[in-house]
Each structure stands twice: as structure tokens, then as C-alpha cells.
XYZ file of C-alpha atoms in Angstrom:
679
model
C -1.720 -34.946 -13.853
C 0.306 -31.924 -14.740
C -0.889 -29.600 -17.418
C 2.205 -28.815 -19.492
C 1.934 -25.278 -20.544
C 5.562 -24.411 -20.377
C 5.508 -23.180 -24.013
C 3.286 -20.342 -23.017
C 6.039 -19.003 -20.822
C 8.757 -19.112 -23.425
C 7.815 -15.802 -25.176
C 7.969 -14.151 -21.756
C 11.392 -15.501 -20.996
C 10.077 -17.053 -17.875
C 12.902 -19.656 -18.073
C 13.970 -18.274 -14.717
C 17.360 -17.096 -15.753
C 17.116 -13.572 -14.418
C 15.186 -11.857 -11.713
C 13.132 -9.921 -14.215
C 11.775 -13.077 -15.616
C 10.583 -14.080 -12.219
C 8.720 -10.860 -11.329
C 5.189 -9.907 -12.413
C 3.247 -6.778 -11.722
C 0.359 -7.508 -9.487
C -3.134 -6.200 -10.034
C -4.224 -2.790 -8.536
C -7.454 -1.084 -9.135
C -6.194 2.413 -9.852
C -9.369 4.397 -10.552
C -8.136 5.028 -14.105
C -10.655 2.323 -15.148
C -13.559 4.621 -14.446
C -12.143 7.887 -16.033
C -13.571 9.135 -19.304
C -10.098 8.854 -20.900
C -9.318 5.846 -18.818
C -8.092 3.527 -21.567
C -5.576 6.048 -22.785
C -4.405 6.742 -19.275
C -4.061 3.066 -18.411
C -2.144 2.588 -21.657
C 0.399 5.186 -20.643
C 0.473 3.763 -17.134
C 1.155 0.196 -18.061
C 3.440 1.067 -20.979
C 5.750 2.982 -18.647
C 6.057 -0.126 -16.483
C 6.655 -2.381 -19.542
C 9.375 0.057 -20.694
C 10.858 -0.346 -17.288
C 11.263 -4.015 -18.069
C 8.491 -5.518 -16.059
C 7.816 -8.926 -17.671
C 4.124 -9.778 -17.141
C 1.633 -7.058 -16.038
C -1.815 -7.864 -14.467
C -4.429 -5.099 -15.017
C -6.926 -4.012 -12.379
C -9.948 -6.244 -11.886
C -12.889 -6.440 -14.396
C -15.948 -8.314 -13.786
C -16.818 -11.394 -15.881
C -20.378 -10.364 -16.051
C -22.568 -7.451 -15.018
C -23.215 -8.782 -11.446
C -19.465 -9.200 -10.953
C -18.513 -5.575 -11.474
C -17.230 -3.775 -8.439
C -19.261 -0.555 -8.702
C -22.176 0.811 -10.743
C -19.863 2.472 -13.320
C -17.144 -0.212 -13.394
C -16.567 -2.018 -16.562
C -16.993 -5.827 -17.168
C -15.976 -8.120 -19.925
C -18.930 -9.490 -21.863
C -20.130 -9.778 -25.469
C -22.619 -6.797 -24.914
C -19.768 -4.467 -23.957
C -17.695 -2.115 -26.101
C -14.163 -3.520 -25.481
C -12.266 -1.710 -28.099
C -10.696 0.609 -25.586
C -8.787 -2.265 -24.176
C -6.725 -2.535 -27.380
C -4.984 0.758 -26.565
C -3.694 -0.845 -23.375
C -2.572 -4.022 -25.066
C -0.878 -2.337 -27.965
C 0.931 0.168 -25.770
C 2.390 -2.537 -23.609
C 3.373 -4.728 -26.599
C 5.181 -1.785 -28.211
C 7.366 -1.631 -25.141
C 8.182 -5.331 -25.306
C 5.942 -6.360 -22.346
C 3.054 -8.822 -21.905
C -0.203 -8.092 -20.079
C -2.950 -10.250 -18.607
C -6.516 -9.002 -17.767
C -7.657 -9.720 -14.342
C -11.180 -11.253 -14.158
C -12.605 -10.395 -10.732
C -16.183 -11.075 -9.625
C -16.744 -8.875 -6.581
C -19.526 -11.019 -5.053
C -20.644 -9.599 -1.727
C -17.711 -7.080 -1.825
C -19.251 -5.243 -4.775
C -21.125 -1.950 -4.287
C -24.058 -1.785 -6.538
C -27.765 -2.949 -6.556
C -27.292 -6.363 -7.973
C -24.681 -8.101 -5.752
C -24.701 -11.809 -5.308
C -22.704 -14.386 -3.483
C -22.454 -17.988 -2.533
C -24.986 -17.387 0.269
C -26.739 -14.417 1.756
C -24.209 -13.834 4.557
C -23.519 -10.254 5.740
C -20.069 -8.764 5.676
C -18.992 -5.829 7.939
C -17.402 -4.035 5.037
C -20.593 -3.763 2.970
C -23.983 -2.623 4.450
C -25.896 -4.469 1.637
C -26.472 -8.246 2.056
C -25.772 -10.118 -1.223
C -28.419 -12.311 -2.746
C -27.672 -16.062 -2.920
C -26.943 -17.116 -6.422
C -29.097 -19.868 -7.937
C -27.682 -23.060 -9.144
C -28.134 -21.988 -12.722
C -26.487 -18.703 -12.071
C -23.466 -20.531 -10.706
C -23.166 -22.566 -13.922
C -23.736 -19.428 -15.945
C -20.928 -17.657 -14.059
C -18.534 -20.478 -15.051
C -19.557 -19.867 -18.636
C -19.077 -16.107 -18.174
C -15.527 -16.488 -16.908
C -14.761 -18.630 -19.945
C -16.411 -16.168 -22.325
C -14.508 -13.244 -20.715
C -11.242 -15.106 -21.186
C -11.973 -15.697 -24.878
C -12.897 -12.068 -25.310
C -9.666 -11.016 -23.597
C -7.654 -13.206 -26.006
C -9.530 -11.618 -28.956
C -8.737 -8.173 -27.651
C -5.072 -9.096 -27.688
C -4.250 -9.754 -24.031
C -1.566 -12.346 -23.418
C -3.587 -14.034 -20.680
C -5.989 -13.539 -17.765
C -5.745 -13.725 -14.101
C -8.807 -15.330 -12.450
C -9.203 -13.778 -9.000
C -9.940 -16.395 -6.277
C -8.401 -14.519 -3.348
C -8.922 -11.695 -0.848
C -12.548 -12.729 -0.136
C -14.059 -12.031 -3.550
C -16.723 -14.286 -5.140
C -14.614 -17.286 -5.849
C -13.113 -17.205 -2.376
C -16.548 -16.776 -0.929
C -17.510 -20.113 -2.514
C -14.467 -21.951 -1.331
C -14.890 -20.918 2.405
C -17.562 -22.235 4.766
C -17.663 -18.733 6.324
C -19.908 -17.652 3.336
C -20.759 -20.808 1.445
C -23.717 -22.307 3.211
C -25.373 -23.816 0.172
C -27.148 -27.125 0.045
C -26.779 -27.747 -3.735
C -23.808 -29.097 -5.698
C -21.956 -25.805 -5.135
C -21.886 -26.142 -1.348
C -21.134 -28.548 1.547
C -18.033 -30.663 0.637
C -14.719 -29.182 -0.402
C -15.213 -30.733 -3.915
C -18.534 -28.890 -4.249
C -17.149 -25.603 -2.891
C -14.428 -25.795 -5.473
C -16.776 -26.423 -8.366
C -17.148 -22.769 -9.250
C -13.458 -21.648 -9.206
C -12.206 -24.880 -10.796
C -15.043 -24.611 -13.386
C -14.012 -21.038 -14.224
C -10.384 -21.978 -14.900
C -11.435 -25.012 -16.849
C -13.961 -23.081 -18.927
C -11.441 -20.250 -19.536
C -8.935 -22.781 -20.805
C -11.443 -24.458 -22.974
C -12.669 -21.248 -24.648
C -9.302 -19.311 -24.784
C -7.253 -22.228 -26.065
C -3.994 -23.880 -25.018
C -1.711 -21.020 -26.118
C -2.991 -18.473 -23.592
C -1.698 -17.666 -20.082
C -4.171 -18.305 -17.217
C -3.080 -17.171 -13.856
C -5.188 -18.258 -10.957
C -5.010 -16.030 -7.831
C -5.342 -18.406 -4.869
C -5.911 -17.387 -1.266
C -2.951 -18.805 0.488
C -4.174 -17.752 3.877
C -7.762 -16.418 4.551
C -7.150 -14.981 7.980
C -10.846 -15.089 8.914
C -12.942 -17.313 10.973
C -14.522 -20.035 8.847
C -11.753 -19.813 6.292
C -10.033 -22.583 4.543
C -7.532 -25.057 6.195
C -4.050 -25.587 4.719
C -5.322 -28.904 3.303
C -8.096 -27.128 1.539
C -5.818 -24.579 -0.020
C -3.352 -27.385 -1.222
C -6.361 -29.256 -2.655
C -7.549 -26.148 -4.494
C -4.104 -25.395 -5.869
C -3.865 -28.920 -7.230
C -7.329 -28.641 -8.668
C -6.827 -25.347 -10.541
C -3.558 -26.662 -11.898
C -5.327 -29.729 -13.284
C -7.979 -27.540 -14.703
C -5.492 -25.712 -16.849
C -3.922 -22.898 -14.929
C -0.502 -21.761 -16.192
C 0.572 -20.041 -13.069
C -0.726 -19.850 -9.434
C -0.474 -16.444 -7.938
C -1.099 -16.158 -4.145
C -3.069 -13.622 -2.001
C -3.144 -13.080 1.677
C -6.132 -12.292 3.847
C -9.772 -11.221 3.093
C -10.552 -7.603 3.058
C -12.711 -8.116 6.131
C -9.841 -9.814 8.203
C -9.023 -8.294 11.521
C -5.231 -8.692 10.678
C -3.315 -6.234 8.585
C -1.706 -7.663 5.402
C -0.759 -4.570 3.300
C 0.158 -1.901 5.715
C 3.673 -0.802 6.765
C 3.496 -2.455 10.218
C 3.355 -5.900 8.315
C 6.954 -7.204 8.146
C 8.416 -7.752 4.692
C 7.691 -11.178 3.466
C 5.402 -11.761 6.510
C 3.496 -14.673 4.954
C 6.231 -16.561 3.025
C 5.796 -19.446 5.449
C 2.301 -20.063 4.227
C 3.098 -20.020 0.611
C 6.138 -22.240 1.091
C 3.770 -24.896 2.403
C 1.928 -25.032 -0.936
C 4.902 -25.149 -3.251
C 5.754 -28.868 -2.877
C 2.184 -29.780 -4.052
C 2.153 -28.069 -7.469
C 4.343 -28.219 -10.556
C 3.389 -25.062 -12.366
C 5.085 -21.727 -11.229
C 3.860 -20.491 -7.840
C 3.952 -16.843 -7.096
C 4.518 -15.053 -3.770
C 2.870 -11.602 -3.609
C 2.792 -9.873 -0.294
C 5.092 -7.127 1.149
C 7.946 -7.536 -1.222
C 9.624 -4.254 -1.975
C 13.352 -4.646 -3.036
C 15.207 -6.927 -5.478
C 17.336 -8.480 -2.760
C 14.230 -9.721 -0.946
C 12.642 -10.913 -4.145
C 15.664 -12.882 -5.004
C 15.877 -14.399 -1.642
C 12.271 -15.630 -1.739
C 13.025 -17.378 -4.963
C 16.461 -18.810 -4.073
C 15.192 -20.005 -0.764
C 12.458 -22.020 -2.424
C 9.469 -20.154 -1.110
C 8.052 -19.626 -4.552
C 9.133 -19.708 -8.224
C 8.144 -16.048 -8.924
C 7.357 -12.884 -7.053
C 4.474 -10.447 -7.721
C 4.750 -6.761 -6.887
C 2.058 -4.179 -7.302
C 2.761 -1.078 -5.203
C 6.592 -1.321 -5.618
C 5.984 -0.885 -9.437
C 3.586 1.943 -8.651
C 6.421 3.574 -6.751
C 9.063 2.980 -9.468
C 8.151 1.863 -12.902
C 11.841 1.300 -13.674
C 12.258 -1.160 -10.753
C 13.282 -4.031 -12.953
C 15.450 -1.964 -15.223
C 17.423 -0.544 -12.400
C 17.844 -3.986 -10.929
C 19.203 -5.346 -14.147
C 21.636 -2.373 -14.486
C 22.917 -2.877 -10.839
C 21.389 0.320 -9.487
C 19.355 -0.911 -6.508
C 20.124 2.232 -4.476
C 18.263 4.304 -7.160
C 15.075 2.245 -6.814
C 12.255 4.354 -5.335
C 11.241 1.750 -2.691
C 7.590 1.342 -1.738
C 7.322 2.083 1.922
C 3.899 0.471 2.529
C 2.265 3.836 3.639
C -0.832 3.324 1.482
C -1.600 7.095 1.626
C -1.525 7.728 -2.103
C -2.523 4.334 -3.431
C -4.910 2.136 -1.461
C -6.294 4.976 0.691
C -7.494 6.587 -2.552
C -8.515 3.358 -4.238
C -10.735 2.348 -1.352
C -12.346 5.806 -1.104
C -13.096 6.166 -4.851
C -10.255 8.538 -5.645
C -7.600 8.228 -8.314
C -4.685 6.142 -7.118
C -1.139 7.645 -7.041
C 1.864 7.064 -4.875
C 3.347 9.269 -2.123
C 6.917 8.732 -3.191
C 6.058 8.788 -6.952
C 3.297 11.317 -7.737
C 3.582 10.595 -11.454
C 1.970 7.270 -10.808
C -1.369 7.137 -12.717
C -0.683 10.783 -13.864
C 1.719 9.833 -16.643
C -0.446 11.789 -19.109
C -0.490 15.198 -17.255
C 2.635 15.146 -14.976
C 5.843 15.020 -17.005
C 9.267 16.782 -16.747
C 11.200 18.438 -19.610
C 15.003 18.355 -19.706
C 16.265 21.925 -19.149
C 17.080 23.645 -22.406
C 18.256 26.642 -20.401
C 19.381 25.321 -16.968
C 18.314 27.400 -13.973
C 19.919 27.858 -10.595
C 17.666 26.905 -7.681
C 18.117 27.101 -3.965
C 16.206 24.709 -1.825
C 15.903 25.357 1.830
C 15.031 22.233 3.810
C 15.891 18.607 3.064
C 12.603 16.954 4.144
C 10.492 15.043 1.641
C 9.343 18.106 -0.277
C 12.724 19.725 -0.531
C 14.394 16.455 -1.551
C 11.776 15.697 -4.213
C 12.301 19.156 -5.762
C 16.040 19.088 -5.452
C 16.445 15.688 -6.993
C 13.955 15.994 -9.749
C 15.135 19.374 -10.878
C 18.695 18.326 -10.787
C 17.820 15.284 -12.842
C 16.334 17.596 -15.476
C 19.641 19.453 -15.726
C 19.085 22.416 -13.338
C 21.779 23.483 -10.859
C 20.561 22.974 -7.338
C 21.898 23.950 -3.928
C 20.235 22.376 -1.034
C 20.524 23.889 2.435
C 19.700 21.764 5.565
C 19.940 23.009 9.081
C 20.547 19.554 10.636
C 23.369 17.010 10.020
C 21.357 14.743 7.781
C 18.668 14.766 4.983
C 15.202 13.415 5.461
C 13.304 15.876 7.652
C 10.154 14.444 9.167
C 10.993 11.011 7.671
C 13.862 10.771 10.119
C 11.161 10.767 12.854
C 8.943 8.309 10.966
C 11.660 5.731 10.453
C 12.038 5.242 14.184
C 8.415 4.431 14.674
C 8.021 0.655 14.977
C 6.362 -0.393 11.785
C 7.593 2.588 9.679
C 11.172 1.525 9.339
C 10.825 1.500 5.550
C 10.568 5.196 5.475
C 14.392 5.146 5.676
C 14.369 3.723 2.119
C 13.090 7.071 0.737
C 15.863 8.953 2.388
C 18.338 6.513 0.900
C 16.772 6.883 -2.567
C 17.021 10.693 -2.531
C 20.450 10.542 -1.172
C 21.609 8.463 -4.209
C 19.888 11.012 -6.663
C 21.515 14.041 -4.969
C 24.898 12.388 -5.440
C 24.164 11.236 -9.001
C 22.968 14.620 -10.259
C 25.541 16.601 -8.386
C 23.308 18.558 -5.974
C 25.386 20.809 -3.742
C 24.202 19.739 -0.191
C 25.015 21.976 2.548
C 24.291 20.192 5.935
C 24.459 21.869 9.349
C 23.632 25.100 7.538
C 20.657 27.223 8.560
C 20.110 29.265 5.428
C 19.807 33.016 5.892
C 18.726 35.759 3.539
C 22.381 36.716 3.052
C 23.062 33.127 1.805
C 20.366 33.576 -0.844
C 20.040 37.076 -1.989
C 22.258 38.230 -4.848
C 23.792 34.800 -5.218
C 22.567 34.167 -8.689
C 19.626 31.985 -7.716
C 16.741 32.136 -10.208
C 14.287 30.931 -7.496
C 14.240 29.871 -3.884
C 12.103 26.900 -2.833
C 11.309 27.047 0.822
C 10.694 23.559 2.134
C 11.473 24.637 5.733
C 8.774 22.454 7.252
C 7.043 23.188 10.521
C 7.539 24.047 14.177
C 5.406 22.121 16.828
C 2.727 24.150 18.290
C 2.762 24.693 22.112
C -0.723 24.776 23.631
C -1.693 27.501 26.043
C -1.994 25.409 29.293
C -0.929 26.598 32.559
C 2.191 24.756 33.639
C 3.156 23.848 30.060
C 6.849 24.636 30.978
C 6.819 21.945 33.758
C 9.746 19.413 33.663
C 7.295 16.682 33.028
C 6.373 18.257 29.652
C 8.138 17.154 26.423
C 7.426 17.846 22.784
C 7.214 15.004 20.311
C 10.456 16.275 18.912
C 12.117 15.907 22.306
C 11.039 12.333 22.418
C 11.518 11.136 18.810
C 14.384 13.344 17.645
C 16.101 14.161 20.958
C 15.734 10.744 22.571
C 14.630 12.085 25.756
C 13.174 9.254 28.032
C 9.551 9.148 29.186
C 8.295 7.567 32.306
C 6.157 4.521 32.901
C 2.953 6.630 33.064
C 2.552 8.895 29.958
C -0.155 11.302 28.794
C -0.039 12.319 25.094
C -1.844 15.610 24.298
C -3.105 15.364 20.764
C -4.434 12.197 18.991
C -3.660 12.956 15.321
C -1.185 10.946 13.298
C 1.798 12.134 15.383
C -0.024 11.305 18.536
C -0.675 7.775 17.494
C 2.950 7.528 16.331
C 4.284 8.634 19.735
C 2.024 6.020 21.361
C 3.429 3.314 19.118
C 6.985 4.442 19.944
C 6.470 4.483 23.684
C 4.714 1.149 23.611
C 7.724 -0.631 21.889
C 10.754 -0.049 24.190
C 12.740 -2.308 22.059
C 12.634 0.424 19.264
C 12.298 -0.039 15.581
C 13.063 -3.398 13.992
C 15.353 -4.326 11.114
C 13.222 -4.558 7.885
C 15.904 -6.864 6.284
C 15.486 -9.369 9.190
C 11.792 -9.091 10.145
C 10.508 -10.734 13.379
C 7.615 -12.600 11.747
C 7.113 -14.889 14.745
C 6.473 -11.866 16.863
C 4.077 -10.421 14.388
C 2.134 -13.644 14.220
C 2.021 -13.869 17.977
C 0.811 -10.353 18.481
C -1.902 -10.372 15.805
C -3.102 -13.961 16.560
C -1.826 -15.675 13.473
C -1.251 -19.409 13.516
C 2.213 -19.771 11.983
C 1.950 -23.534 12.144
C -1.242 -23.284 9.929
C -2.938 -25.926 12.100
C -6.199 -24.102 12.331
C -8.747 -23.090 9.621
C -8.138 -19.644 8.213
C -4.708 -19.542 9.825
C -5.946 -17.899 13.037
C -4.531 -18.759 16.367
C -7.142 -19.865 19.069
C -5.206 -17.758 21.548
C -6.120 -14.541 19.703
C -4.216 -11.266 19.763
C -1.454 -10.772 22.432
C -0.023 -7.311 22.616
C 1.471 -6.694 26.043
C 2.666 -3.263 27.196
C 4.536 -2.331 30.391
C 3.525 1.335 30.233
C 0.371 3.187 31.142
C -0.473 5.601 28.315
C -3.312 8.090 27.921
C -4.007 9.414 24.498
C -6.068 12.731 24.747
C -7.938 14.836 22.289
C -10.346 17.771 22.301
C -12.558 16.159 19.781
C -15.302 13.605 20.950
C -14.263 10.124 21.774
C -15.891 8.856 18.585
C -13.564 10.888 16.474
C -10.396 8.998 17.506
C -8.276 8.058 14.533
C -10.363 10.037 12.046
C -7.207 11.494 10.468
C -5.394 8.225 10.095
C -4.848 6.368 6.847
C -8.146 4.816 5.610
C -6.466 1.385 4.910
C -3.979 1.030 7.778
C -5.223 3.494 10.290
C -7.686 0.878 11.665
C -4.811 -1.491 12.424
C -2.921 1.264 14.140
C -6.115 2.078 16.177
C -6.534 -1.577 17.070
C -2.875 -2.045 18.113
C -2.991 1.011 20.384
C -6.254 -0.176 21.910
C -5.024 -3.760 22.547
C -1.901 -2.495 24.140
C -4.098 -0.854 26.767
C -3.807 2.821 25.796
C -6.605 4.750 27.378
C -8.210 6.879 24.731
C -10.063 9.960 26.208
C -12.006 12.505 24.124
C -13.901 15.759 24.706
C -10.938 16.920 26.828
C -10.173 20.422 28.260
C -6.834 21.005 29.719
C -6.753 22.854 33.029
C -3.137 22.812 34.264
C 0.011 20.805 34.772
C 1.717 20.630 38.075
C 3.760 18.084 40.205
C 0.548 16.074 40.686
C 0.193 15.442 36.968
C -2.141 16.683 34.182
C -5.367 18.177 35.265
C -8.217 17.760 32.713
C -11.928 17.788 32.250
C -13.223 14.867 30.169
C -16.835 15.406 29.133
C -17.016 18.126 31.806
C -15.794 15.838 34.636
C -12.595 16.846 36.277
C -9.772 14.465 36.858
C -6.085 14.368 37.505
C -3.862 12.041 35.563
C -0.956 10.990 37.770
C 1.768 10.702 34.993
C 5.446 10.930 34.883
C 5.669 12.371 31.400
C 3.401 14.589 29.233
C 4.099 14.503 25.529
C 2.735 17.408 23.378
C 1.552 16.468 19.924
C -0.955 19.384 19.598
C -0.383 20.375 15.868
C 2.140 22.332 13.941
C 2.650 25.782 12.383
C 4.393 26.516 9.217
C 7.965 27.720 9.390
C 8.365 30.608 6.921
C 11.040 32.793 8.592
C 12.777 33.620 5.323
C 9.778 34.207 3.099
C 9.095 37.925 3.651
C 12.792 38.920 3.668
C 13.382 37.165 0.279
C 10.247 38.619 -1.273
C 11.157 42.100 -0.224
C 14.533 41.487 -1.784
C 12.828 40.828 -5.095
C 13.522 37.107 -5.233
C 11.109 34.507 -6.685
C 10.076 32.287 -3.782
C 7.966 29.068 -3.722
C 6.532 27.525 -0.568
C 6.057 23.744 -0.611
C 5.207 21.107 2.003
C 4.769 22.087 5.631
C 6.121 25.547 5.014
C 3.083 26.053 2.706
C 0.507 24.224 4.801
C 1.304 22.497 8.152
C -1.825 20.271 8.251
C -1.033 16.729 9.185
C 2.462 16.937 7.877
C 1.194 15.532 4.578
C 4.108 14.000 2.798
C 1.828 13.028 -0.214
C 0.977 16.683 -0.736
C 4.593 17.963 -0.127
C 6.187 15.594 -2.666
C 3.467 16.205 -5.317
C 3.794 19.927 -4.868
C 7.497 19.679 -5.423
C 7.157 17.489 -8.439
C 4.512 19.675 -10.165
C 6.652 22.769 -9.390
C 9.556 21.187 -11.283
C 7.247 20.431 -14.167
C 6.175 24.057 -14.496
C 9.551 25.762 -14.056
């Protein structure tokens, strides 16, 4: 029987007449929750998104009891806690006309503290501590705790709660036989395994009242062995609707899954097929929430009947005005999330404060702000890579006059290399975004212009920002000038072909990118028309959803026609050490499954017609290769710096020109943004 809570959606305008009314901001744990001034900072963070016309915001996860908290210092929602700080968040969002729901998340065996509990004492590879199995009484008490937490959330002023039953957290641990090996009334049959999550929803509805939004986050696809079947998921969706849920949000994959779900190599909307199978079986709004990053895609998901609503988390981290710009018909000005994870999830999963590579103000709304220019200055920016673009666009937006010099025939710098790597196609979105801002704020862009001191000295510039980037480093190896040898710029920017047998010197981020490029002869895909069937086949996903957990019994299939060696001086166990914490493992796995030979502890002896002569672990060998691609680091390009300083000009170095390490775009864009804020 349908629970009719449509009246709860009316104040939110969820009558589904505009895209805004169909988009909610998904939950992200930002690290603000643990900061001494965390409530004030969260208030500023969420208020900015509400001001940008986001309809319903979901907070980061808070435990419904002490055992459920994620870390020793994490907050939880219970009568013995001081919850007054939450009122700052609620009031700030309400002042901006938004609505906000508190996520109730019990970490279960994914928590990291000394009191972790779960359905059963089953180890997980992502936590060295094995959780204690909950007693039957503790299961019933946890149901009560979810209800009490929902009641407290209402008393604080939240418009609703989201009960987290996805991504492998506690409630998901109870629903899946992978973890639930209990013999009592909370284990065994599906009805028993659903007793805790369904009870949590029912108790929350009973204690919080009928006029309160309850979102249930349902795992639409577990992507783990021993996960739920499609029939299990549908049964669960119907059960939580009957128990009183207002909205069903969906999540994809457990954190311990061997399949990437949140990284940039995951196609846009990669799991719409799974969510669409659930929709006919529920009558309350169903939400799709994975790898959606632009309004056209969101609108398509809704209009094609995949779901009633769309949830976005990282896209609203990247641009708090996403919905406002959509309403005003300015989609080209949306700062699109590119799925890099470098500022957000990489930080969140390593205990650092979350931010965003393309929007360094994210989670820093209190201490990184720009002031409109009362006395406009005249800036020259040399280099139109990420750092130079960020400074030029941001400074011009504040009213300064900016001239941007770029030696090549296009803006984008290193992002023009990134966008041709299969899986990184979305990097082109950042270039498009900055291009729109340069036009809007009248930046004088001089392409095909290698700036000289004569262009800059005595031309009325108040300061010069050198964002000139890097030059690839050439290692001192006998024969390095052999015709077999190419730099990564030759391959990625110059389009020079490589042979069927390739050695890559250097296994940092660029080395892995070159390996990905070489192994995909078809080139980058079209993000607007993703090849989801191919992604499923390669990663071993059952697109027909005929098997438990959504895994194909055939496993991963990643063919590659080339022989590739990836070489580094560091020991073999250090491969991938510099890659992204939350997507680097997937890159590593893909490279490995495509047959790339990763060799560490390498010394390079010489290059000749026979190939690349190396010693690996002291043992000499010759790699009979057609091509050798050098990815051996970079040096900062600062050709103009000394001449400008000697001429008495004010000069600022940002990005690779300041520090060439790992071509860190997070650092480059943040440097540029903070420089604008101080000038």
C-alpha cells in the first residue's frame, strides 16, 4: 500500500515542473564536521548551495548512536549529545530559501574506532579491525536509535533525514548475505535481513511524525560477491516505501567493490540501467545519483524515465550555483565536476579537509573570498593552463583588466593532454568553462603569442602572473636521442605514433596516463554518448542484472593488442604510489589487467637499435621495443622571471612554473585563486 506523503514535497516545490525541483544535493563527508568551528563552516558551505537554488540538501553522515559514528571524533545524533550547533546549519540554509535533511549513517564495519559492530564478524579488506557481531537486543536498540535520531533532527529544525542503507554501510551489511550470517530474526531469509533497515525507517516515521521528509538511500547495485539480487533490491524498495519513506535515493557499489563507481573512468550515467529496473515497482519519487555532472544529462535521466529525480554531490561542490545557472540558461558557465576526486574524495578518505580541484572555495567559504575591485588593476598572465586560466577568469570577474598570453593556438595547457586520455574526457569541460568566463569578463586573450619581456615591461601592467608551466625532463641515458625515443608530449600533443611494443620510462601519473592512451587505440570516448556496455564488459558487470551483486561470472575482460612495459627507478612495491587515493587503484588494476609489465628498481644503461637496455634489481636485460616514451618528470619553465624582476616588475609564480611536482592542478588552481583574493 502506498504511503501518501506528497504533501511533504509541496513546500519544496517538488511538483516536478522544473529541473531544480528534481535535483537534490547528495551527501558528502567534507571534514568540516570534525573541525572546531565546523558548524559555522558547514553553515556557510550549505548556505552557498542553497543560495545557488539547490532544492533539498543532504548533509554529511552522522551516526544514529555512538557505535555508528565513523571515527573517534565524529559526531553522532543522540540525547546525550550537544546538538545546538546544528541549528546554525539549518537556519543558514532556511535563510537562503533551501531545505536540508540530516543523513543518518551507521558505519558498521566501515567505521574506524574501537567499538565497531556489524551484522556478523566478517572481515573487510578496507578495515584491519574485524567488527563485533551485534546482539539481537542491540539490533532492536539500533532501530530505536534511528527513530530517536530522526526525532532529534526534527527538533533541531531539519526538514528531514536520509537513512543510509547503501555503499556497504551497516544497513547494507544486514541486507546482504556477504556479511549477514546471523541465525536470529535479523538473519537468514530476506525478510529477516530487511528487519533492521525497514525497522529504522518505520521507527523514524513513528517518532518524527508524518510531516517530515524521510529519504532512504538504497543500494541499487552492490557490485560485490554475496550481494543482493535485483529481486532483493526491489523487495527492499517496496518495503521501505511501505514503512514510511518519502523518497528513495539510490547508491551504487560498496566501498570494498573491485569496480570503480565514482572515478572519472566511469561513464556518465553508467548505472542508469540498474535504477531504471527499480522504478516501476515504487510509487514514491526514485532518485538516480551516480556520475551525473551537467543539466542536460540530468534532464535526460528524468525525461527518459530512469528516475523521478537526480542527486548530485560533487557537481555542487564544483559549482554551488549549478541550479541557478541552469535556470538562467547559462549552462556553459557551469563549473562542471570532472570526476578527478583529487580535492574531494581523496582528501575525505585520508582525513583531510575536502575541497574541489576546479573550485578551491569549496569548504573554504569562510576564508577564501574575493572582493570586487574598488581600484581595478592591470594584470598580465603568461600561460593559459589551469592556473593561468583560474587567475585570469577570477581576477577579471572582480573587475580587474587582464591580458592573457598563450604560446599555443588554444587555451587549456596540460588539460588538453588530459582530455585525450580515455576516461579523462571530462577535463575538456573545465577548458570550456574558463573559455566562457574569459569571453564574459572581456579578458584580452592573445593566442599563438610567446610572451617576451618586451611585451610586458613598461606596458602598464601592475603585476605579471607567470603560469608558464613546465618542460619535460630528459634523462641522461646514452642513446636518448635515438629515433625510437619520444617524449610524452610527442605522443599526446604531437600525435606521433608508437609501435606495437612500447617501453614507458617513468611510472608517475603521466606514465600511467600514457599507458592508458597507448592501450586504447580507439582514442577517447564521447562523454555525451558513453559506451556503458563496453565499461560493463571490461569491468565484469552484469548489465542484465541476472546475478547477485550485479557481477558477471565471466569477470573482467580488458584485451590489449600492444606489449607495454612501465618502468620506474623506485622498487616494484611503490608502483602507483603517486596516483589518486580513490581512483588510482582502478587505474592500476586496469593497467595490470591489460597486460602491462610493471618493472621496478630499474637502472637505464643505454638505448640502441636492439632496444632499451636496463638492469632490473641488478639483473641486465634488453627490452626489444619499437618505441620508448619518456615520462621522467618535469622542470619548471621560468624563462621570463629573472628579466622581469630585474626590470622592477612585480612577478608571481603559480602552478608548474612555481613547482613542477606531479603537475598538480589542485595546487595550481588554488594558488591562482588565493592570489586573486590577496591582490
